[in-house]
PDB file of C-alpha atoms and ligand atoms in Angstrom:
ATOM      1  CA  UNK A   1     106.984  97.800  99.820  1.00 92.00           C
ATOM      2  CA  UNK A   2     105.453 100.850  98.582  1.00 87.00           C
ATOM      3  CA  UNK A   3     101.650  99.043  97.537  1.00 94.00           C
ATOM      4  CA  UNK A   4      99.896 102.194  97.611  1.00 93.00           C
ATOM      5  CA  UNK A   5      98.362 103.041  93.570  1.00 95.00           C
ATOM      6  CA  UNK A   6      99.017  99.410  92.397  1.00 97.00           C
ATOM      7  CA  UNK A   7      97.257  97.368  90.504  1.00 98.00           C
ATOM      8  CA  UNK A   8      95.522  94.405  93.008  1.00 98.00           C
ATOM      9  CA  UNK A   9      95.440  90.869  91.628  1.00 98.00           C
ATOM     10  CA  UNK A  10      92.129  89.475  90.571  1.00 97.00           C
ATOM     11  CA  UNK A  11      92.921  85.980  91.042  1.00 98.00           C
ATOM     12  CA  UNK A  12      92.155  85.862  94.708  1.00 96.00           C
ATOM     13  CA  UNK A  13      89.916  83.427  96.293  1.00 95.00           C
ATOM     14  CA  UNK A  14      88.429  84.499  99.142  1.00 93.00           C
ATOM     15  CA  UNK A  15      87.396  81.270 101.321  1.00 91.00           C
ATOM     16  CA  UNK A  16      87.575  82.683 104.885  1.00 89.00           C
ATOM     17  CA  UNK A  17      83.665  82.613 105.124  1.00 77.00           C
ATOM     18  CA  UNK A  18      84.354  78.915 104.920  1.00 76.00           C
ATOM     19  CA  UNK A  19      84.165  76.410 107.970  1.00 66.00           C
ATOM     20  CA  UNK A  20      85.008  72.751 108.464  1.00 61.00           C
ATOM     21  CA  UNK A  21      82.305  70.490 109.302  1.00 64.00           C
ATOM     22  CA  UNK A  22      82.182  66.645 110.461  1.00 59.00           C
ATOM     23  CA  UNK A  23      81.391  64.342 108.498  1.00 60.00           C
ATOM     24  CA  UNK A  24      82.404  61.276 109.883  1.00 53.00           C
ATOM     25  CA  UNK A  25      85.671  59.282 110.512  1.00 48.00           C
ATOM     26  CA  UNK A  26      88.722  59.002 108.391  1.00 48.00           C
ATOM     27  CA  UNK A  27      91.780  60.973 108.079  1.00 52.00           C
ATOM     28  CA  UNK A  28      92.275  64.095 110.355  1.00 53.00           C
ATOM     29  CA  UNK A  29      92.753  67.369 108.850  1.00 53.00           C
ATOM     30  CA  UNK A  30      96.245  67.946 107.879  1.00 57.00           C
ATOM     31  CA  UNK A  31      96.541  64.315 107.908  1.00 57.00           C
ATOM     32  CA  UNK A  32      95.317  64.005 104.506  1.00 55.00           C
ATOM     33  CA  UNK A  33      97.888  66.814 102.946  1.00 58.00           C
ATOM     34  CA  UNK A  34     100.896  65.132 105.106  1.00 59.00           C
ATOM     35  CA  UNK A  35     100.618  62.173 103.147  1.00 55.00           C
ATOM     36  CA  UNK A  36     100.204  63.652 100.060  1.00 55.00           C
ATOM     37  CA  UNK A  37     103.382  65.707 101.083  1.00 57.00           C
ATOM     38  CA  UNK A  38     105.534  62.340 102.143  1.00 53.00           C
ATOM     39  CA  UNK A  39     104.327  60.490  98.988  1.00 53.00           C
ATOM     40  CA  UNK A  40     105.371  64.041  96.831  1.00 57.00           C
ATOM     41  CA  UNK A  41     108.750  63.272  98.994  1.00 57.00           C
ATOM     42  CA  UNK A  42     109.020  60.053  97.634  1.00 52.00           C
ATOM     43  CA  UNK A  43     109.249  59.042 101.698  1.00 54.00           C
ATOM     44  CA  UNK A  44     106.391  55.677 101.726  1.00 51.00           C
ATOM     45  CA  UNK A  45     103.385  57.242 103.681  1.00 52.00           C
ATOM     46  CA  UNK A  46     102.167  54.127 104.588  1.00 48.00           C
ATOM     47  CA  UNK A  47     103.692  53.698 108.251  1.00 48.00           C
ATOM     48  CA  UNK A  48     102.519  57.558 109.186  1.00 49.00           C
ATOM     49  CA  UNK A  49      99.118  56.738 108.729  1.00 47.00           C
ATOM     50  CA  UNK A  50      98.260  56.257 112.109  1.00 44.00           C
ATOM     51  CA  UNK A  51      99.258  59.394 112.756  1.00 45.00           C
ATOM     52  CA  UNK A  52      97.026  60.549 110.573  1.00 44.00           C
ATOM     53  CA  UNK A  53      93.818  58.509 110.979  1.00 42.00           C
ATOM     54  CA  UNK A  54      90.996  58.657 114.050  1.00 41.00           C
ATOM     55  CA  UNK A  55      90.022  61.792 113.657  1.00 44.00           C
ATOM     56  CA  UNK A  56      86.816  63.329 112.143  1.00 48.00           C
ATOM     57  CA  UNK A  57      86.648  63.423 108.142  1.00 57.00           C
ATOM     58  CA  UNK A  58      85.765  67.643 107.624  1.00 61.00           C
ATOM     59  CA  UNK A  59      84.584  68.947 104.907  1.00 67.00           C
ATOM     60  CA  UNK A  60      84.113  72.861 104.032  1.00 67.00           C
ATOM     61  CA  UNK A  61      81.085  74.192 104.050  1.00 70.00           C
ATOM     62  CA  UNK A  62      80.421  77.883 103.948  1.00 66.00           C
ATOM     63  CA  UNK A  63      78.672  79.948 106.401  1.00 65.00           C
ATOM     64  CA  UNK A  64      76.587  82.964 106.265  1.00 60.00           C
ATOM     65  CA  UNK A  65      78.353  85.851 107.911  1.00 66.00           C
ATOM     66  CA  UNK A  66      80.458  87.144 104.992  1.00 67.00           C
ATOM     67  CA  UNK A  67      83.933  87.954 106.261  1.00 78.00           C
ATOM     68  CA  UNK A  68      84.455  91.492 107.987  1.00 86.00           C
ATOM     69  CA  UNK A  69      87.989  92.833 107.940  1.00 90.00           C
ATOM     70  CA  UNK A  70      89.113  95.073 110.378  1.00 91.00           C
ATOM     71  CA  UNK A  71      91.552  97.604 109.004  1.00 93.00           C
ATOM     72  CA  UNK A  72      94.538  96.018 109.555  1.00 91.00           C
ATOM     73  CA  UNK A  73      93.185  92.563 107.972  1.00 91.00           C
ATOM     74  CA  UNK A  74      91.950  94.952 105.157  1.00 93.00           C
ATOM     75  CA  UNK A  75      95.580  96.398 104.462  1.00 93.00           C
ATOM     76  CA  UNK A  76      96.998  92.891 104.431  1.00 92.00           C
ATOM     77  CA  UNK A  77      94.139  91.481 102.273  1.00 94.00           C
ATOM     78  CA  UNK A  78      95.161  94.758 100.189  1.00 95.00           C
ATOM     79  CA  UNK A  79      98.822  94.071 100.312  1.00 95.00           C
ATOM     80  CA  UNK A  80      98.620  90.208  99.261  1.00 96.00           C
ATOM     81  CA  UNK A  81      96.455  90.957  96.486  1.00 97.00           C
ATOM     82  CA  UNK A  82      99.271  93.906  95.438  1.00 98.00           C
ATOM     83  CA  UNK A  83     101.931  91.445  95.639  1.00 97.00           C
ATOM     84  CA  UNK A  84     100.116  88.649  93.204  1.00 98.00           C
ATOM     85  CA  UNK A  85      99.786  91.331  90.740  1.00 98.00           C
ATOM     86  CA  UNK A  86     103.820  92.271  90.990  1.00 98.00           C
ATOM     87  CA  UNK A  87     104.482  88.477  91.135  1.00 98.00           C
ATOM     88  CA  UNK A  88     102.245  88.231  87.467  1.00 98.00           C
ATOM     89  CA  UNK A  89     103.967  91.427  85.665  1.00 98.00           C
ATOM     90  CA  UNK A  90     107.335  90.136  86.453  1.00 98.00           C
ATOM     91  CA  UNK A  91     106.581  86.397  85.685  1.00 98.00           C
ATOM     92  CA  UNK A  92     104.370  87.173  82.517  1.00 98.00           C
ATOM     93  CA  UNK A  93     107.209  89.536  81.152  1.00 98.00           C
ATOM     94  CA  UNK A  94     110.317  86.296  81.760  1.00 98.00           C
ATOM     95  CA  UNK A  95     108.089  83.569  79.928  1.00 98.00           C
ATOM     96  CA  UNK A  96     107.261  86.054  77.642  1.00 98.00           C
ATOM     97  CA  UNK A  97     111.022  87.037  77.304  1.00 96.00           C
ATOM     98  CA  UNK A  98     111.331  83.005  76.184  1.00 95.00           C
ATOM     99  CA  UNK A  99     108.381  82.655  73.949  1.00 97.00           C
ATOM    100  CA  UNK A 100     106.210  80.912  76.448  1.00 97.00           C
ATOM    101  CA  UNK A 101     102.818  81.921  78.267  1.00 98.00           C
ATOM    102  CA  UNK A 102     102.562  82.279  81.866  1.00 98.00           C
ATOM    103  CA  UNK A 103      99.333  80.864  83.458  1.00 98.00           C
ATOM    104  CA  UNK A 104      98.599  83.200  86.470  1.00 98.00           C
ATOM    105  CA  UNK A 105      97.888  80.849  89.972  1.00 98.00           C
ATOM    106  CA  UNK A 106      94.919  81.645  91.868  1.00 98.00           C
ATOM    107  CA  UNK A 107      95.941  82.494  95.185  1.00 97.00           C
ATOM    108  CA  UNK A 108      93.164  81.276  98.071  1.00 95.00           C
ATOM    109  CA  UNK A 109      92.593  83.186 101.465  1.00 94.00           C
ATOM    110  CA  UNK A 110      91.642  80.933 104.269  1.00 89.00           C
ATOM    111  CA  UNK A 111      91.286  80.843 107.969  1.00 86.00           C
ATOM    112  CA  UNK A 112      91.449  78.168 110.046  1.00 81.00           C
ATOM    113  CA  UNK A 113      91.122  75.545 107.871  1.00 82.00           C
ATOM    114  CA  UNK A 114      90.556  74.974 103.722  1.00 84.00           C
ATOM    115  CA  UNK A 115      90.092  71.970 101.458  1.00 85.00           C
ATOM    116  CA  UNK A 116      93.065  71.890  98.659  1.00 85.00           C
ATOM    117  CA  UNK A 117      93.075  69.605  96.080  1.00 86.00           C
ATOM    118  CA  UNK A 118      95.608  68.658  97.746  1.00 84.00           C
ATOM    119  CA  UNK A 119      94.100  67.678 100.690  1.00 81.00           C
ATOM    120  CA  UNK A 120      92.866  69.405 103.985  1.00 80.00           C
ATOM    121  CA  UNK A 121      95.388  71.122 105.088  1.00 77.00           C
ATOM    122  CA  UNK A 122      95.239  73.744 108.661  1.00 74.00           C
ATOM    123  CA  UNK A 123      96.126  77.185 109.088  1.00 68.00           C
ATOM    124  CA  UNK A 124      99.443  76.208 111.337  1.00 65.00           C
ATOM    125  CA  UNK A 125     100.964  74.420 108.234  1.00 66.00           C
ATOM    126  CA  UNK A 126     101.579  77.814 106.925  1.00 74.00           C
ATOM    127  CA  UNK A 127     100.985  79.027 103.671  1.00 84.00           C
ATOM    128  CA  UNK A 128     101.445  76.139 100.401  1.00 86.00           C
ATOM    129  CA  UNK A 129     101.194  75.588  97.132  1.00 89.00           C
ATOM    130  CA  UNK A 130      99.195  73.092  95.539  1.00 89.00           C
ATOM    131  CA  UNK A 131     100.501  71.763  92.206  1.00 88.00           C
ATOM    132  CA  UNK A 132      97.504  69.622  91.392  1.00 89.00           C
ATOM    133  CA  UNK A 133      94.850  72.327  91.381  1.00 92.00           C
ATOM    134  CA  UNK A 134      97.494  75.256  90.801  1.00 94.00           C
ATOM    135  CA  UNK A 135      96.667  77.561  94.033  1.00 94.00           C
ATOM    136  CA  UNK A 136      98.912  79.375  96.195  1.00 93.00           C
ATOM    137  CA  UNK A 137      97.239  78.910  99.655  1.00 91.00           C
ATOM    138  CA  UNK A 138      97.590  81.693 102.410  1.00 90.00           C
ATOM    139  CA  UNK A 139      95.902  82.184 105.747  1.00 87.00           C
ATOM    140  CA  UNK A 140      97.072  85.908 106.742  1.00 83.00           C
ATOM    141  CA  UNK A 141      97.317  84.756 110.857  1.00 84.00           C
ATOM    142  CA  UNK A 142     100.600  83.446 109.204  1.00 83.00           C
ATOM    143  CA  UNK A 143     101.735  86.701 108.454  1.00 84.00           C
ATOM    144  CA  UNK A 144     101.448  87.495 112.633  1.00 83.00           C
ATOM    145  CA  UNK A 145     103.472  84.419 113.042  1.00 82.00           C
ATOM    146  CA  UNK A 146     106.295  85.261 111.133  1.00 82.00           C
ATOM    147  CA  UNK A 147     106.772  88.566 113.379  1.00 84.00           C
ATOM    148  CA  UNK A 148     106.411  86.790 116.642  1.00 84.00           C
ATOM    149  CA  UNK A 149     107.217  83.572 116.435  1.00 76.00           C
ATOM    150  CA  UNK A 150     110.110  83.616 113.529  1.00 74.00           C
ATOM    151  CA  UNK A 151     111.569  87.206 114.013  1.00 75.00           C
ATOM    152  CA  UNK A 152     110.671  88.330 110.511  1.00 80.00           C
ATOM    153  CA  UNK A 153     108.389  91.091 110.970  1.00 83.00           C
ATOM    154  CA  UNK A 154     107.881  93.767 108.168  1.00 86.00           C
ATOM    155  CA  UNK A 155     105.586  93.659 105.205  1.00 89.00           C
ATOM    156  CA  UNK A 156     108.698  92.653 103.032  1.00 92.00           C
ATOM    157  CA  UNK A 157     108.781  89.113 104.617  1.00 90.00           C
ATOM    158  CA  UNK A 158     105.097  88.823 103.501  1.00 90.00           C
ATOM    159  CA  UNK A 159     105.631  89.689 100.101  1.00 93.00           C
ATOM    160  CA  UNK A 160     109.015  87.243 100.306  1.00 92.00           C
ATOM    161  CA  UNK A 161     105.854  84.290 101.832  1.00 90.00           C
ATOM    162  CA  UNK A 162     104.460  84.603  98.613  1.00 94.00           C
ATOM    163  CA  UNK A 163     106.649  85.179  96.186  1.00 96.00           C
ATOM    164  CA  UNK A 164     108.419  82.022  97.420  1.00 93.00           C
ATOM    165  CA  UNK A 165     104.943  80.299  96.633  1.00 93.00           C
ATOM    166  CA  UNK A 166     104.041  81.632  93.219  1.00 97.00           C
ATOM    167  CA  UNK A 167     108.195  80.173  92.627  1.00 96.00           C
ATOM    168  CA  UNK A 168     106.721  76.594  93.371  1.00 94.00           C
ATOM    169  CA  UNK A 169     104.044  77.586  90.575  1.00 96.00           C
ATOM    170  CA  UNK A 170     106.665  78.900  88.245  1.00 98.00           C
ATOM    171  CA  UNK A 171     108.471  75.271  88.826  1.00 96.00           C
ATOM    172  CA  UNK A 172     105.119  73.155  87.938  1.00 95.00           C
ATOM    173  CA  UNK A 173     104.510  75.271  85.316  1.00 97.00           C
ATOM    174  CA  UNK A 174     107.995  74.719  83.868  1.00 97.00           C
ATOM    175  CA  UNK A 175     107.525  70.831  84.568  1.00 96.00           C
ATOM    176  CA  UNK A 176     110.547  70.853  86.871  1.00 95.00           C
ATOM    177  CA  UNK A 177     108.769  69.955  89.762  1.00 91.00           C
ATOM    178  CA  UNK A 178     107.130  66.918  87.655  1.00 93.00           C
ATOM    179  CA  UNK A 179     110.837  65.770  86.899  1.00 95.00           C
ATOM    180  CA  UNK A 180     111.701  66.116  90.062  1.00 93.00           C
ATOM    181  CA  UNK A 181     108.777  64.189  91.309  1.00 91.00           C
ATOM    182  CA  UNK A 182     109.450  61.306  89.015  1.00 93.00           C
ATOM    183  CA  UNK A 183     113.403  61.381  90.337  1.00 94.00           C
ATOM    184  CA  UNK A 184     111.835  60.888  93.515  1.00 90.00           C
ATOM    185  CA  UNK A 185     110.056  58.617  92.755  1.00 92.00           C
ATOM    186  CA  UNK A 186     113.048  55.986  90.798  1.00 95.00           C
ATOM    187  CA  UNK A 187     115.266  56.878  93.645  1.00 93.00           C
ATOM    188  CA  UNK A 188     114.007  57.659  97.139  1.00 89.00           C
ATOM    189  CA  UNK A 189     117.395  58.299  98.781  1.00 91.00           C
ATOM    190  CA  UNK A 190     118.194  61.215  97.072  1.00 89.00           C
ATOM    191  CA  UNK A 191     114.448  62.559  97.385  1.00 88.00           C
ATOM    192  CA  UNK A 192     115.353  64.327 100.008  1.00 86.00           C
ATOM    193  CA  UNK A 193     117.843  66.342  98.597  1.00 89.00           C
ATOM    194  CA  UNK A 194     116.119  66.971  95.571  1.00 91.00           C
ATOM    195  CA  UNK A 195     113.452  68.556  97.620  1.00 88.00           C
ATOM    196  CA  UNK A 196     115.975  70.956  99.406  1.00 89.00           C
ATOM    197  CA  UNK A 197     117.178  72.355  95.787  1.00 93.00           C
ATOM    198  CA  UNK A 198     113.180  72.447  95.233  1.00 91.00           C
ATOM    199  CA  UNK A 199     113.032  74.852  97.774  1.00 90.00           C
ATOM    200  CA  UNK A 200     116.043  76.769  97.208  1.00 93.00           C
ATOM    201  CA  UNK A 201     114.425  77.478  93.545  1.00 96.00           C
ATOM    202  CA  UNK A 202     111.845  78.622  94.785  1.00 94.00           C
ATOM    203  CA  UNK A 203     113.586  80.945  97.149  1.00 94.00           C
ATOM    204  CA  UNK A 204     115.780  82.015  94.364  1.00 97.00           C
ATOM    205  CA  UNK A 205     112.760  82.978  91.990  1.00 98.00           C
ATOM    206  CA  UNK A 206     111.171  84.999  95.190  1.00 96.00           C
ATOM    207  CA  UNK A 207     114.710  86.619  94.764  1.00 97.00           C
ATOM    208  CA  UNK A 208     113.850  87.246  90.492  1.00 98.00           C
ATOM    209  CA  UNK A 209     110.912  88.902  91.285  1.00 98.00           C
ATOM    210  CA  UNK A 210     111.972  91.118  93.919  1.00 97.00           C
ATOM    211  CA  UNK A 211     114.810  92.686  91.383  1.00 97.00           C
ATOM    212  CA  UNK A 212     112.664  92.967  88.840  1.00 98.00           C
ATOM    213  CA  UNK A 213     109.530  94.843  90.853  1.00 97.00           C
ATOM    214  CA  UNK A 214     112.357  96.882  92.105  1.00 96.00           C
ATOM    215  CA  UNK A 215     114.227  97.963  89.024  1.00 97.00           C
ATOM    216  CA  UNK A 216     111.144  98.238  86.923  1.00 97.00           C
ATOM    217  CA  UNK A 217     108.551  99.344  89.301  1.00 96.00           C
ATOM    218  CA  UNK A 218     110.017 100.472  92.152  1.00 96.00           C
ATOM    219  CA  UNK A 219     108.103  98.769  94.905  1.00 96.00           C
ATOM    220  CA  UNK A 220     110.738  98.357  97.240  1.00 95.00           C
ATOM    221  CA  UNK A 221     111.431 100.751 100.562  1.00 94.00           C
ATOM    222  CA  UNK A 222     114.906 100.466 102.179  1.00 92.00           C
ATOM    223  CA  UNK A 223     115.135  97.755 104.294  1.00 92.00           C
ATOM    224  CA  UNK A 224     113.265  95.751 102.186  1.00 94.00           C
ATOM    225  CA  UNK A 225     115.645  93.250 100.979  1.00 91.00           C
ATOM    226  CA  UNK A 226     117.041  93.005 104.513  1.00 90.00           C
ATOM    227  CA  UNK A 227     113.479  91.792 105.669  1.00 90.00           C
ATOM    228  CA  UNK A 228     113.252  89.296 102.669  1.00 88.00           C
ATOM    229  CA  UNK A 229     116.635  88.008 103.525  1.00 86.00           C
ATOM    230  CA  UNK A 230     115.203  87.219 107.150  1.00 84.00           C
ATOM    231  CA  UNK A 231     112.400  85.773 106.372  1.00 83.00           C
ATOM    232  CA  UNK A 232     114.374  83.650 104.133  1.00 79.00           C
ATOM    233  CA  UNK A 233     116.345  82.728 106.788  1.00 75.00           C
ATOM    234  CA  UNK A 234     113.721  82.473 109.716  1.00 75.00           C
ATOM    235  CA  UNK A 235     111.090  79.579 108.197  1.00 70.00           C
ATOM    236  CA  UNK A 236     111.133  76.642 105.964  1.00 59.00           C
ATOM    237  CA  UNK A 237     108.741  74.100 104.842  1.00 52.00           C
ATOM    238  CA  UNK A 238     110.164  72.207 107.923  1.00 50.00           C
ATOM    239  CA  UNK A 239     107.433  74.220 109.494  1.00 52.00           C
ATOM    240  CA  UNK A 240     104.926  71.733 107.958  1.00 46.00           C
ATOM    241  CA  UNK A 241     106.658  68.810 108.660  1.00 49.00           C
ATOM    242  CA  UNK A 242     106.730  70.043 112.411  1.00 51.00           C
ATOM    243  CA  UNK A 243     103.326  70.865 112.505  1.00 47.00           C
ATOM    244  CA  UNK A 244     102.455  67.360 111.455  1.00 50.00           C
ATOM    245  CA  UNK A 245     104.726  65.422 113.079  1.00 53.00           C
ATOM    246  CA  UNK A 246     104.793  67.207 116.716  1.00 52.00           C
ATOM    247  CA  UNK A 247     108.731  67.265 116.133  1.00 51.00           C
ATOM    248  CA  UNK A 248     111.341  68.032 113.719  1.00 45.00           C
ATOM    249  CA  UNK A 249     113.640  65.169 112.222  1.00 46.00           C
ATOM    250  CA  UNK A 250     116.760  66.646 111.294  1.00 44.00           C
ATOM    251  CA  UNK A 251     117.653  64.131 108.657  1.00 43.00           C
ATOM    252  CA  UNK A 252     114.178  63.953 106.207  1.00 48.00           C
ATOM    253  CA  UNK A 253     114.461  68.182 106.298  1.00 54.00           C
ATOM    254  CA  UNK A 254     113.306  69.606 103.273  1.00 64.00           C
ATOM    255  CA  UNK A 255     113.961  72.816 103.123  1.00 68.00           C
ATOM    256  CA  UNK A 256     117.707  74.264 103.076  1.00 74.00           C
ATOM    257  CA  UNK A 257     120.006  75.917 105.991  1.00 77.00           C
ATOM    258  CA  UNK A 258     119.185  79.942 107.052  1.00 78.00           C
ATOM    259  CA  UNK A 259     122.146  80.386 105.204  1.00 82.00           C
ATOM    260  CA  UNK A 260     121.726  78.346 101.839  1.00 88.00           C
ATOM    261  CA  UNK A 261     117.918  79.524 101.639  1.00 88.00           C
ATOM    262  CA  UNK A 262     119.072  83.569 102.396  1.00 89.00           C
ATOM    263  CA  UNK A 263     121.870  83.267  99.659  1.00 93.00           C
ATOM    264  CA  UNK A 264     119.834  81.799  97.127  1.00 95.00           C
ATOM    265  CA  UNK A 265     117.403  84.365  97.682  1.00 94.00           C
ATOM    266  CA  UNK A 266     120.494  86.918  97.531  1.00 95.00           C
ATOM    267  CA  UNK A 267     121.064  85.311  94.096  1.00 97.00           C
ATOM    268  CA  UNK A 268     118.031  85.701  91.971  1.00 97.00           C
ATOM    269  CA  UNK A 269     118.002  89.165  93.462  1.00 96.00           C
ATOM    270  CA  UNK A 270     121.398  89.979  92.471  1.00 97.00           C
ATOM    271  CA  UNK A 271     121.169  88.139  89.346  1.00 96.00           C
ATOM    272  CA  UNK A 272     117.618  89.049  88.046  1.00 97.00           C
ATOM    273  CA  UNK A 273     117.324  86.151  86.265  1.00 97.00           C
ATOM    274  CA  UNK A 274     115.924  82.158  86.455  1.00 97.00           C
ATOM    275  CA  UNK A 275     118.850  81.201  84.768  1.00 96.00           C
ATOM    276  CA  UNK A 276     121.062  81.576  87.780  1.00 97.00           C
ATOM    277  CA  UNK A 277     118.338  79.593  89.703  1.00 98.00           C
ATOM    278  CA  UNK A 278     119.903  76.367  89.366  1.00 97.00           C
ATOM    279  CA  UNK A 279     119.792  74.602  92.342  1.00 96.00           C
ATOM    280  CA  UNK A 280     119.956  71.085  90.658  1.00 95.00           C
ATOM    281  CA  UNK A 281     123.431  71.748  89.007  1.00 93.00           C
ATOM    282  CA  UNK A 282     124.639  73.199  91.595  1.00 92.00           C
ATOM    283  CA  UNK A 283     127.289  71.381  93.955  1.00 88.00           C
ATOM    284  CA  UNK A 284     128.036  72.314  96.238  1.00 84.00           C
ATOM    285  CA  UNK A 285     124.574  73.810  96.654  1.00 86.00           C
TER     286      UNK A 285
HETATM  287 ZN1   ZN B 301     108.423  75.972  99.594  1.00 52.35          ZN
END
């Protein structure tokens, strides 16, 4: 991505000078959002909640050292806040295109841990999207992970993390995920299914954006699409489910194979356009 001379998002919330504190018992960090997450699923939280209770109740409280970025924390800061501006040109310009207004997401920098509307959720979840209070949420240790521990290294997979994200706004704000949710809801044996063509959306409109910042902007390098294409392929919102559980169940996944998430992405890319995003009429997907 070539982010040098760009405009730099406003709507960033900077919570890293932010720290958890105890304040009692109840439901354990990422315990809270898990639920929230398996109810979203339509999957009934209520046997997982002893996983998720008996451990301090945290709330965030903020401290007094303001956050100092070394340089390389200062060029990703930099580079997320470049991205959210791409993701808002090209997003602004398709509602636009179909007489609608876009309503930019605030995207919220944490470390460690942060309190979303949708619950508390950790750092190790990985980034998320919260549809209730309309934040993209992004702790940048995740953008280390993806190099080491999922393979995808290159600032092209960071800009994919996000773009994938703001696609999960782009889906509330078009009340799909709401339809979805209610689907779910009537009929939880297909909720997990619904939830994989959720995701491959979402990968598809990461896909939308990166044509259109490329054809009309020019913000991709060579290699770029390549690194997109692997990050597609290298992490999923199985991630979270890991994270919470301990261990992956390969039946309640949620996200879609390397190879369905990489070609979706492929497709909103090729195609430039949410019209060819449709996961739910697709079949087979
Ligand atoms: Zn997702």
């Amino acid at each position: 991505m070539d982010i040098e001379g760009r405009r730099q998002s406003s709507n960033i919330e900077d919570r890293r000078g932010m720290r958890p504190v105890r304040t009692g018992v109840g439901l354990s960090i990422g315990g809270v959002l898990f639920l929230v997450v398996l109810s979203l699923l339509g999957i009934n939280p209520l046997p997982f909640l002893g996983v998720a209770t008996k451990a301090p109740e945290v709330e965030m409280q903020p401290t007094n050292q303001p956050v100092q970025e070394n340089a390389d924390e200062a060029e990703k800061h930099k580079r997320t806040a470049v991205v959210l501006a791409e993701t808002e040109t090209t997003w602004n310009k398709i509602f636009q295109q179909s007489g609608m207004k876009y309503a930019e997401p605030t995207l919220v920098l944490f470390s460690g841990a942060v309190n979303s509307t949708c619950g508390l959720a950790e750092a190790a979840m990985g980034p998320f999207y919260c549809p209730l209070d309309q934040k993209v949420y992004v702790d940048m240790s995740f953008y280390g992970d993806l190099e080491r521990r999922f393979g995808a290294p290159g600032d092209f997979a960071q800009g994919y993390v996000i773009a994938h994200e703001v696609g999960h706004h782009v889906q509330n704000l078009l009340g799909t995920a709401k339809k979805v949710h209610d689907l779910q809801q009537r009929n939880p044996r297909v909720a997990n299914e619904l939830s994989v063509r959720m995701e491959l959306q979402a990968d598809c409109y990461a896909g939308v954006w990166a044509k259109d910042a490329d054809q009309s902007r020019q913000f991709l390098n060579p290699g770029d699409l390549e690194e997109g294409l692997r990050a597609a392929t290298a992490i999923g919102d199985d991630r979270l489910q890991r994270q919470a559980q301990g261990r992956v169940v390969p039946d309640s996944f949620t996200h879609g194979t390397s190879e369905q998430r990489s070609r979706w992405f492929r497709r909103g890319f090729d195609s430039g356009s949410p019209n060819n995003c449709d996961t739910f009429g697709a079949n087979p997907l």
